[in-house]
mmCIF file of C-alpha atoms in Angstrom:
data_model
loop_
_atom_site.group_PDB
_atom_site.id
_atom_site.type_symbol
_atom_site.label_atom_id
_atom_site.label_comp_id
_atom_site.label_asym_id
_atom_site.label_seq_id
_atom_site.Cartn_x
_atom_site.Cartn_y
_atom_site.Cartn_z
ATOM 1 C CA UNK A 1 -15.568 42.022 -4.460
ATOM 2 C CA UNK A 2 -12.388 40.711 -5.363
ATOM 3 C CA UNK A 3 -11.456 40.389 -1.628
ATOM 4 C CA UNK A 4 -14.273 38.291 -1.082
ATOM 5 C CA UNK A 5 -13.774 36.118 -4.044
ATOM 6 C CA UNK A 6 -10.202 35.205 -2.895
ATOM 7 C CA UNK A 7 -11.649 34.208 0.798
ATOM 8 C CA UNK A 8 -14.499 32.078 -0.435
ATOM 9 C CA UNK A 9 -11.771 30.376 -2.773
ATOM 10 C CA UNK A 10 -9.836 30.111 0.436
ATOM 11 C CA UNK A 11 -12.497 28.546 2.485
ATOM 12 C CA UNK A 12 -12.937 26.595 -0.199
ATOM 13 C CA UNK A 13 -9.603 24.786 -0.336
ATOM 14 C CA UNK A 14 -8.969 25.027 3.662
ATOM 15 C CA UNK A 15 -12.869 22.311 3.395
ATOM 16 C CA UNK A 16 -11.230 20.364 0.686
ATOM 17 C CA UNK A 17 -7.927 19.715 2.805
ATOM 18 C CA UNK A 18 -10.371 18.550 5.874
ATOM 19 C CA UNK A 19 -12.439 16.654 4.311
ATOM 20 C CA UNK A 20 -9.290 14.656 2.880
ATOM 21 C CA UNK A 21 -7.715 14.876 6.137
ATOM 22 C CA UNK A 22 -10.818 13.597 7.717
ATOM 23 C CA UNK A 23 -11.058 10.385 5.198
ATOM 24 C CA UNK A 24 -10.258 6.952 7.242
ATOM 25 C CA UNK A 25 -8.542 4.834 4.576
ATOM 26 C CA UNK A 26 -8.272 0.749 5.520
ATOM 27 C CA UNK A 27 -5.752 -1.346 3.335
ATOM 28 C CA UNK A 28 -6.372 -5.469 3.267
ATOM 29 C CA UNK A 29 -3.839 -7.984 1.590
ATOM 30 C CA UNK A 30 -6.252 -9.701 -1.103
ATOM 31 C CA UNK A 31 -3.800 -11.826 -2.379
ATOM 32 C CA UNK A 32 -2.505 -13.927 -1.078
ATOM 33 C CA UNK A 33 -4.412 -15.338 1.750
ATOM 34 C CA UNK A 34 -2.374 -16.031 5.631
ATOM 35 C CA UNK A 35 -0.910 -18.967 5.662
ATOM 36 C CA UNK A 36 -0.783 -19.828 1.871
ATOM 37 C CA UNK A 37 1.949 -21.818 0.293
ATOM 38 C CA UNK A 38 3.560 -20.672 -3.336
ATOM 39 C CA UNK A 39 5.873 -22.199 -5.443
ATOM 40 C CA UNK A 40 7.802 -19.582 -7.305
ATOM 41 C CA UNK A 41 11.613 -21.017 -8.721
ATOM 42 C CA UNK A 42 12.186 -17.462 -9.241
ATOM 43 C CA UNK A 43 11.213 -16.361 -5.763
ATOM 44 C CA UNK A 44 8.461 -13.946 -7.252
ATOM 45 C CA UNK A 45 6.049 -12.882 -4.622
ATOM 46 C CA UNK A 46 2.937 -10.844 -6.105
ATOM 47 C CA UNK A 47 0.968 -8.965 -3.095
ATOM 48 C CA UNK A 48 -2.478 -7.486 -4.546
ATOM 49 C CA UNK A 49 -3.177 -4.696 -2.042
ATOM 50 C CA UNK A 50 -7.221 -3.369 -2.130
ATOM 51 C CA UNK A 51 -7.736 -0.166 -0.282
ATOM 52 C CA UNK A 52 -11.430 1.412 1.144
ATOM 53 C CA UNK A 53 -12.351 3.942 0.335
ATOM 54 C CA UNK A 54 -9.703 3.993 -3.669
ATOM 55 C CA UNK A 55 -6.372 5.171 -2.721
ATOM 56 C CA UNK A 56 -5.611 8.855 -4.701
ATOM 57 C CA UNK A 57 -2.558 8.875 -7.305
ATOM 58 C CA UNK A 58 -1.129 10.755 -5.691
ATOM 59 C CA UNK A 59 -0.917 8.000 -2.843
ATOM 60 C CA UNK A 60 1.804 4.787 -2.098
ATOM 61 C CA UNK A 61 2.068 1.409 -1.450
ATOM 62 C CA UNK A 62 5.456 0.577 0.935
ATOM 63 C CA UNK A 63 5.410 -3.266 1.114
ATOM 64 C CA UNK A 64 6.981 -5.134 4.144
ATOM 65 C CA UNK A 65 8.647 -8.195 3.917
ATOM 66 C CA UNK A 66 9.619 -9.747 7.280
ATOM 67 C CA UNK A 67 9.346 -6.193 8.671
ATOM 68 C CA UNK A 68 11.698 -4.702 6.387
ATOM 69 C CA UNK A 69 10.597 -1.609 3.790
ATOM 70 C CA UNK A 70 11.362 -3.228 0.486
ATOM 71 C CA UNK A 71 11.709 -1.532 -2.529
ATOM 72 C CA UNK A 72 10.611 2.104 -2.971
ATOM 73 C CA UNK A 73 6.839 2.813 -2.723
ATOM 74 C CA UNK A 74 4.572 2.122 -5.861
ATOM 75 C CA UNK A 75 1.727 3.750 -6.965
ATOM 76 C CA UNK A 76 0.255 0.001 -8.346
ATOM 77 C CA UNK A 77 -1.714 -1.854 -5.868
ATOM 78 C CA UNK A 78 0.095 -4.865 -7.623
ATOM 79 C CA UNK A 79 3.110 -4.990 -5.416
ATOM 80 C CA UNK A 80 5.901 -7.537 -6.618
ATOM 81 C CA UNK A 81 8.641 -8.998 -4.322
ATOM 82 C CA UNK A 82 11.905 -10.530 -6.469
ATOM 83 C CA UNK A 83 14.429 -12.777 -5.819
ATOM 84 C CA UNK A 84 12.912 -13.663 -1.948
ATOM 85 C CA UNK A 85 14.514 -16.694 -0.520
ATOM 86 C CA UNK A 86 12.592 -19.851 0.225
ATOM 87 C CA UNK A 87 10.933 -20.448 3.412
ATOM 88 C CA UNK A 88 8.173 -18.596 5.791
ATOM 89 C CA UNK A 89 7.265 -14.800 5.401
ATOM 90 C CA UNK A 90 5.448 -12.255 6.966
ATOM 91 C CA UNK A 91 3.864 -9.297 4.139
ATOM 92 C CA UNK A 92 2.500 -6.420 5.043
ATOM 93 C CA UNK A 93 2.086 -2.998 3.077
ATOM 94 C CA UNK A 94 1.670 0.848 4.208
ATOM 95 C CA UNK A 95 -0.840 3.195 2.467
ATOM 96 C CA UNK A 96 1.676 6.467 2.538
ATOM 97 C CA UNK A 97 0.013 9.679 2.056
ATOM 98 C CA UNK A 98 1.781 12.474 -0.270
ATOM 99 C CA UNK A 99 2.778 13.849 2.853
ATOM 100 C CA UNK A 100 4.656 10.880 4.110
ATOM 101 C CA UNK A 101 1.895 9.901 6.449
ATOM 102 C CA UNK A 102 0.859 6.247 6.998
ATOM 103 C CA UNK A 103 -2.830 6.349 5.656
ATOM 104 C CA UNK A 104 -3.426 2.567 6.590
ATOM 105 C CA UNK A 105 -1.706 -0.345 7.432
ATOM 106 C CA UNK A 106 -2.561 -4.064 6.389
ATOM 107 C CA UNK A 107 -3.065 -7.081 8.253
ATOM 108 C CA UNK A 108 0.047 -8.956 8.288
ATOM 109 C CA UNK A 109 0.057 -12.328 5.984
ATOM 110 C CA UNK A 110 1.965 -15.429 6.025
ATOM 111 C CA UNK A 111 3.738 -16.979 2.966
ATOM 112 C CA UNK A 112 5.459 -20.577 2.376
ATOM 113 C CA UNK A 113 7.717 -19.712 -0.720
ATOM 114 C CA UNK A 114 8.811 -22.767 -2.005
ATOM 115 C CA UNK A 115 11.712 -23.003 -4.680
ATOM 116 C CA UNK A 116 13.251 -25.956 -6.001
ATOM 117 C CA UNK A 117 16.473 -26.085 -5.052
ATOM 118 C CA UNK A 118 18.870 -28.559 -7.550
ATOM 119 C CA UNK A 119 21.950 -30.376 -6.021
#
């Protein structure tokens, strides 16, 4: 009986791991839309990330900037950029599962950051 317990408990968590395995996550930029223009004298860029079906904790956000990883993952789907220079940028971000796996990838948005610059 216990034998048989232990399988079924088995099974069960071998279904679990498919059915995760099988989920098809999408990730879409939200915020801000292609092509938008922000003024930000600190160079702040805040990317709001929205993922279908909810992302798991246990789940990361890797944001792009011009192609380039920056930052470490985060687990917020608020995703802040500091100190980015003025100008044109392309944002993406990665859904990365626990196991390092890319889950989903965004569309890739463009960004006018515009700083005043004093002389």
């Amino acid at each position: 009986m216990i034998h048989t317990k232990h399988k079924l408990q088995k099974n069960k968590q071998d279904l679990e791991k498919v059915k995760k395995e099988a989920v098809k996550y999408q990730a879409e930029i939200v915020y801000p839309q292609d092509d938008t223009a922000i003024r930000s004298n600190e160079g702040t860029l805040e990317i709001n990330v929205k993922t279908t079906p909810e992302k798991e904790s246990t789940q990361l956000l890797q944001l792009y900037l011009d192609g380039q990883a920056l930052g470490s993952p985060q687990i917020s789907p608020t995703i802040r950029a500091l100190n980015v220079d003025r100008g044109t940028h392309q944002v993406q971000a990665h859904l990365i599962g626990e196991d390092g796996q890319v889950l989903a990838t965004t569309q890739i948005v463009t960004v006018h950051l515009q700083r005043i610059s004093i002389k």
